[in-house]
PDB file of C-alpha atoms in Angstrom:
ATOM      1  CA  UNK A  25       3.089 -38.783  -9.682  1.00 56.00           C
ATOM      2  CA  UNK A  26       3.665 -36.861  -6.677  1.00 60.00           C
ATOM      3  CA  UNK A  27       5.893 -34.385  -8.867  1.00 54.00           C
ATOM      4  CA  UNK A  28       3.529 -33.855 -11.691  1.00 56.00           C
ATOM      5  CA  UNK A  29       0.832 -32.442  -9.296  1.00 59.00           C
ATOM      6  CA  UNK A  30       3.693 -30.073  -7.706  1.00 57.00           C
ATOM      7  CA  UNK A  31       4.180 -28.593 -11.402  1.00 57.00           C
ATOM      8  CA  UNK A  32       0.861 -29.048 -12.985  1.00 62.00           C
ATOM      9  CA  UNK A  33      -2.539 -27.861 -10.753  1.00 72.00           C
ATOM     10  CA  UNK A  34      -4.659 -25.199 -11.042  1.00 83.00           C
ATOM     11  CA  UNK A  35      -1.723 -22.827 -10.551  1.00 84.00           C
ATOM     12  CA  UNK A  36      -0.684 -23.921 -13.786  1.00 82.00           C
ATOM     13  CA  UNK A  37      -3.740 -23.563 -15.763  1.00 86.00           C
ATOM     14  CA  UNK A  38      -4.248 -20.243 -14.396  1.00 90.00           C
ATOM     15  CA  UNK A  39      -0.761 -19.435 -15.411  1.00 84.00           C
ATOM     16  CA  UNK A  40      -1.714 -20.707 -18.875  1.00 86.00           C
ATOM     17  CA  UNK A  41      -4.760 -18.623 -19.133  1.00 91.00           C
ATOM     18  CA  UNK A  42      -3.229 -15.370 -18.574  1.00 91.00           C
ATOM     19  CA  UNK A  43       0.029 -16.239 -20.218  1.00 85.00           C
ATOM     20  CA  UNK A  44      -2.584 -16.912 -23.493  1.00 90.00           C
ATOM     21  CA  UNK A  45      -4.299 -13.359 -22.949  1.00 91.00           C
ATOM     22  CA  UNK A  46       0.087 -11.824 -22.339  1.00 86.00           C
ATOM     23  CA  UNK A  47       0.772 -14.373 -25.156  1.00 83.00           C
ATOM     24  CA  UNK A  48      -1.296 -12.493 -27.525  1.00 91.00           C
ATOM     25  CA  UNK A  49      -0.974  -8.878 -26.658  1.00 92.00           C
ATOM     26  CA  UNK A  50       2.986  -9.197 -26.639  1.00 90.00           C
ATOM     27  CA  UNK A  51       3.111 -11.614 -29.899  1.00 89.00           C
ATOM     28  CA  UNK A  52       0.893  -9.257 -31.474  1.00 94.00           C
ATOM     29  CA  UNK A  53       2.963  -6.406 -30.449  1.00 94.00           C
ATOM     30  CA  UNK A  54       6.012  -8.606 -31.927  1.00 90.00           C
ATOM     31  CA  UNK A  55       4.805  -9.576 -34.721  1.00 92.00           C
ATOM     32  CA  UNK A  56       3.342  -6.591 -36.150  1.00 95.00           C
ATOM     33  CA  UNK A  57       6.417  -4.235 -35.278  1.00 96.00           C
ATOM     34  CA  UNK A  58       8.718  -7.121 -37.248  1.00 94.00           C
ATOM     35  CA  UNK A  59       6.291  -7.595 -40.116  1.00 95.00           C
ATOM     36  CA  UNK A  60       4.976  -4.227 -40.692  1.00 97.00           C
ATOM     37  CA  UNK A  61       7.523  -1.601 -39.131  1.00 97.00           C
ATOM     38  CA  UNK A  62      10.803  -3.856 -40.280  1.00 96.00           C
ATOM     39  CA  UNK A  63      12.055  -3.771 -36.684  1.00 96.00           C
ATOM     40  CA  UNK A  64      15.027  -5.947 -36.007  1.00 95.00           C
ATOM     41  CA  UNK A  65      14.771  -9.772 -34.279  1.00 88.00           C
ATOM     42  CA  UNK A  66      15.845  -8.278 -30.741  1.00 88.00           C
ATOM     43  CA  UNK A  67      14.123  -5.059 -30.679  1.00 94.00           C
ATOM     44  CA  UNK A  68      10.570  -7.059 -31.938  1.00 93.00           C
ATOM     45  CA  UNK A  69      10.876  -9.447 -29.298  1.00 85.00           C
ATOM     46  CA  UNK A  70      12.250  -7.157 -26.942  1.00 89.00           C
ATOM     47  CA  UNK A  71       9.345  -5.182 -26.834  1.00 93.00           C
ATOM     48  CA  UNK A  72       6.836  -8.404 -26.579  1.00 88.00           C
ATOM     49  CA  UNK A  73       7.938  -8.733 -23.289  1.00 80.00           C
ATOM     50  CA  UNK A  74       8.095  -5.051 -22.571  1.00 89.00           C
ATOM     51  CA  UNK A  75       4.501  -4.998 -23.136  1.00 93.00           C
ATOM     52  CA  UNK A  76       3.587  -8.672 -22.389  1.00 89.00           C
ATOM     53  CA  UNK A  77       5.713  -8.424 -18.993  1.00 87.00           C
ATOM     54  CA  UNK A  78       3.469  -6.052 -17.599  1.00 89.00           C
ATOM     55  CA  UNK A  79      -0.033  -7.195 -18.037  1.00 91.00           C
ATOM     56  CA  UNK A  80       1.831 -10.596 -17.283  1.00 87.00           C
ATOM     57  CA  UNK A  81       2.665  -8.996 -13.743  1.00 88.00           C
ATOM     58  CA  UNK A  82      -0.366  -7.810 -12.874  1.00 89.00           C
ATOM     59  CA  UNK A  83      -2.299 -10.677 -14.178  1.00 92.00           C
ATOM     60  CA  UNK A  84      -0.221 -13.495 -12.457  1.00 86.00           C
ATOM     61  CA  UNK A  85       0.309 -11.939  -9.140  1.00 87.00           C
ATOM     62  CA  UNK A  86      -2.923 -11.252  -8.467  1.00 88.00           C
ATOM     63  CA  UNK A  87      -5.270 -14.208 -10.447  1.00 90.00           C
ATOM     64  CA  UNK A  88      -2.668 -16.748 -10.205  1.00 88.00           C
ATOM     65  CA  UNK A  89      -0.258 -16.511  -7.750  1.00 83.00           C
ATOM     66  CA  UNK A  90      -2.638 -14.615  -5.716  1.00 83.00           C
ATOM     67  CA  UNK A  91      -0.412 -12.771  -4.234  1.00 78.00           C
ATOM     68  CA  UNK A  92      -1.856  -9.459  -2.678  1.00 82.00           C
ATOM     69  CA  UNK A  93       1.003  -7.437  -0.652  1.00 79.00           C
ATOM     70  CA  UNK A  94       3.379  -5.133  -2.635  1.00 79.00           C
ATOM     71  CA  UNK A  95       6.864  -6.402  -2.307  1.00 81.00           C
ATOM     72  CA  UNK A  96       9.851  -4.344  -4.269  1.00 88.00           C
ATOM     73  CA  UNK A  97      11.123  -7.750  -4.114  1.00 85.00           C
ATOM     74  CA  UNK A  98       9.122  -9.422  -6.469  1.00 83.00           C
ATOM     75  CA  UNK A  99       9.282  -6.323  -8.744  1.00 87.00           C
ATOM     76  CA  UNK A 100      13.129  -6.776  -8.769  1.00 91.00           C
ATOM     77  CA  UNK A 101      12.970 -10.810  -9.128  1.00 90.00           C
ATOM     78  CA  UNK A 102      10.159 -10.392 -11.685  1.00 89.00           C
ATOM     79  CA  UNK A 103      12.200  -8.251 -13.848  1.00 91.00           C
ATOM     80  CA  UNK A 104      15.234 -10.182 -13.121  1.00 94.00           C
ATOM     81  CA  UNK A 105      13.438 -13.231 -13.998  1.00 92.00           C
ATOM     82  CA  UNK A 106      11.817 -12.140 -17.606  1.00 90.00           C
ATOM     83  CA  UNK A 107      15.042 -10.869 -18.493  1.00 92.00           C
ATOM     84  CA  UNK A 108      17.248 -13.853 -17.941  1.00 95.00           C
ATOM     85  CA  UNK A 109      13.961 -15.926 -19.367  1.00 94.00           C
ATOM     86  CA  UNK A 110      14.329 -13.781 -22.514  1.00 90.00           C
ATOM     87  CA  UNK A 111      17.986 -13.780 -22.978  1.00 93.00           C
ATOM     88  CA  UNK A 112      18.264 -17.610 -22.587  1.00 95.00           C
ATOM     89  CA  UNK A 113      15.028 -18.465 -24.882  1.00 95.00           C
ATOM     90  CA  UNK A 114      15.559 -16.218 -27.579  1.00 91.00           C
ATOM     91  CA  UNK A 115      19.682 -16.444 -27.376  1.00 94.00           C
ATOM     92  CA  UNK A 116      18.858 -20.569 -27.508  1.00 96.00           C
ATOM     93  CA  UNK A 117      15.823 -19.923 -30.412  1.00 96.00           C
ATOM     94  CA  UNK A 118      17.613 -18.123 -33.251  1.00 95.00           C
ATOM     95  CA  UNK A 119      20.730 -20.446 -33.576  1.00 96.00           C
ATOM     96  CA  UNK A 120      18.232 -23.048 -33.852  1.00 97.00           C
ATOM     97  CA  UNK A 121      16.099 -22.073 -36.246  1.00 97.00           C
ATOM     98  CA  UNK A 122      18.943 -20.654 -38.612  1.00 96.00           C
ATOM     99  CA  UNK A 123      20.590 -23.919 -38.088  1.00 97.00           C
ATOM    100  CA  UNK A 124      16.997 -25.726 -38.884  1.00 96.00           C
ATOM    101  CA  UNK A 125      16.039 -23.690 -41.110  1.00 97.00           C
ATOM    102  CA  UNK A 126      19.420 -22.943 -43.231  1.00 96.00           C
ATOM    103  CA  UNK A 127      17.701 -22.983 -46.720  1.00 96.00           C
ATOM    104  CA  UNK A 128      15.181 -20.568 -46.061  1.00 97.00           C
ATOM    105  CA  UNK A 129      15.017 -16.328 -46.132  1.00 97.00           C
ATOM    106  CA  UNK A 130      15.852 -14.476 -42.878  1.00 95.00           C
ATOM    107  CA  UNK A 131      12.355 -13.563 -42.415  1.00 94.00           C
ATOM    108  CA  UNK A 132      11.368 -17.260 -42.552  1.00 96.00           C
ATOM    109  CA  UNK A 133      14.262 -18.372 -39.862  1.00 96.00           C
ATOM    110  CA  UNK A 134      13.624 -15.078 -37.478  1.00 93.00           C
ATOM    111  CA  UNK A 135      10.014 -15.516 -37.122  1.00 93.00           C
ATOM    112  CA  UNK A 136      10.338 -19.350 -36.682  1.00 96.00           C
ATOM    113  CA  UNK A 137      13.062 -18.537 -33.975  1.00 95.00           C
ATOM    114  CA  UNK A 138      10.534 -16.058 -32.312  1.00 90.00           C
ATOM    115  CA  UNK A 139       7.946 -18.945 -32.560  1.00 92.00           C
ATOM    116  CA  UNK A 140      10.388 -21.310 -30.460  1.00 95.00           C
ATOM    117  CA  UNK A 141      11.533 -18.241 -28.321  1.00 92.00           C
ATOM    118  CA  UNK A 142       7.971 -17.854 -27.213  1.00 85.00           C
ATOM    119  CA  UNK A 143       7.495 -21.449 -25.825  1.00 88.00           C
ATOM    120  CA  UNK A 144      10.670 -21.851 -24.216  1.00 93.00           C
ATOM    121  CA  UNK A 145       9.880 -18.724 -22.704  1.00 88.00           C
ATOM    122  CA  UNK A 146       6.895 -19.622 -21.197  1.00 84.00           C
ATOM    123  CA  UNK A 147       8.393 -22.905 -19.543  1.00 87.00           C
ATOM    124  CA  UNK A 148      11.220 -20.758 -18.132  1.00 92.00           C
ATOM    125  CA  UNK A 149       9.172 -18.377 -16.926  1.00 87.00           C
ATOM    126  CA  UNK A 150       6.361 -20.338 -15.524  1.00 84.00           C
ATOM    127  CA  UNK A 151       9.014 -22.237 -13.184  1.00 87.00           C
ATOM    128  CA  UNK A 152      10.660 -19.450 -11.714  1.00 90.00           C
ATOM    129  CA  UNK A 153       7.348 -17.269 -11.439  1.00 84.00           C
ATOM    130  CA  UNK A 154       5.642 -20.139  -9.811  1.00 83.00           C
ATOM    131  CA  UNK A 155       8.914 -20.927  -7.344  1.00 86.00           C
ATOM    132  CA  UNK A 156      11.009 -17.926  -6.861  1.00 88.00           C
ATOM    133  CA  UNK A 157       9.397 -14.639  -7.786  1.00 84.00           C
ATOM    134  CA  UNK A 158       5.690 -15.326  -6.292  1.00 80.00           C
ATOM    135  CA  UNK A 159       6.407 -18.012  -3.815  1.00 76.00           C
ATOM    136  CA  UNK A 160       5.255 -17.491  -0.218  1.00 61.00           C
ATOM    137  CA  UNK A 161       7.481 -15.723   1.492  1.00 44.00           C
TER     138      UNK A 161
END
């Protein structure tokens, strides 16, 4: 019991709160640049957490995290931290989904893949935003 309230308090539904408001500016962002402008799988979901990262940033550090000095440090593990998030979630997601999804169209597999990429994304990221990039120092 002890654990769950370590993970899951009102850290954590702030932390889903904003990641809903980066969840839909960056999947937006995603979404429309594969659908409508026929970007590619990595440059689409590059760029939703180009955009998402920073209003993520902002939003976390200060509402949830509430963390009010300016540190390059957390700048530098933030960064760090989204990247390696991405590369593992959406290196882990399309594999998947091909595999899952081996019947269907391209389009049908690589938006399925960014659906999965998104939510092991955020379980990634949550951890290591909540207990190395923003954790007292």
């Amino acid at each position: 019991m002890q654990l769950i309230k370590i993970f899951y308090d009102k850290t954590f539904l702030k932390f889903i709160i904003v990641g809903i408001v980066n969840t839909a500016v960056g999947a937006g962002v995603m979404f429309a640049l594969y659908n409508v402008f026929h970007c590619s799988y990595w440059i689409s979901s590059i760029m939703n957490y180009v955009v998402g990262s920073i209003v993520s940033f902002f939003l976390n550090k200060y509402f949830t995290f509430k963390s009010n000095t300016f540190s390059l440090r957390e700048v530098i593990y933030f960064t760090v931290n989204i990247a390696v998030c991405f590369f593992i979630a959406y290196g882990v997601a399309k594999p998947f989904a091909v595999y899952l999804l081996s019947g269907y169209s391209v389009t049908v597999q690589e938006n399925t893949a960014m659906l999965i990429g998104m939510f092991l994304f955020t379980g990634l990221n949550y951890l290591a935003q909540r207990f190395i990039v923003f954790k007292s120092l």
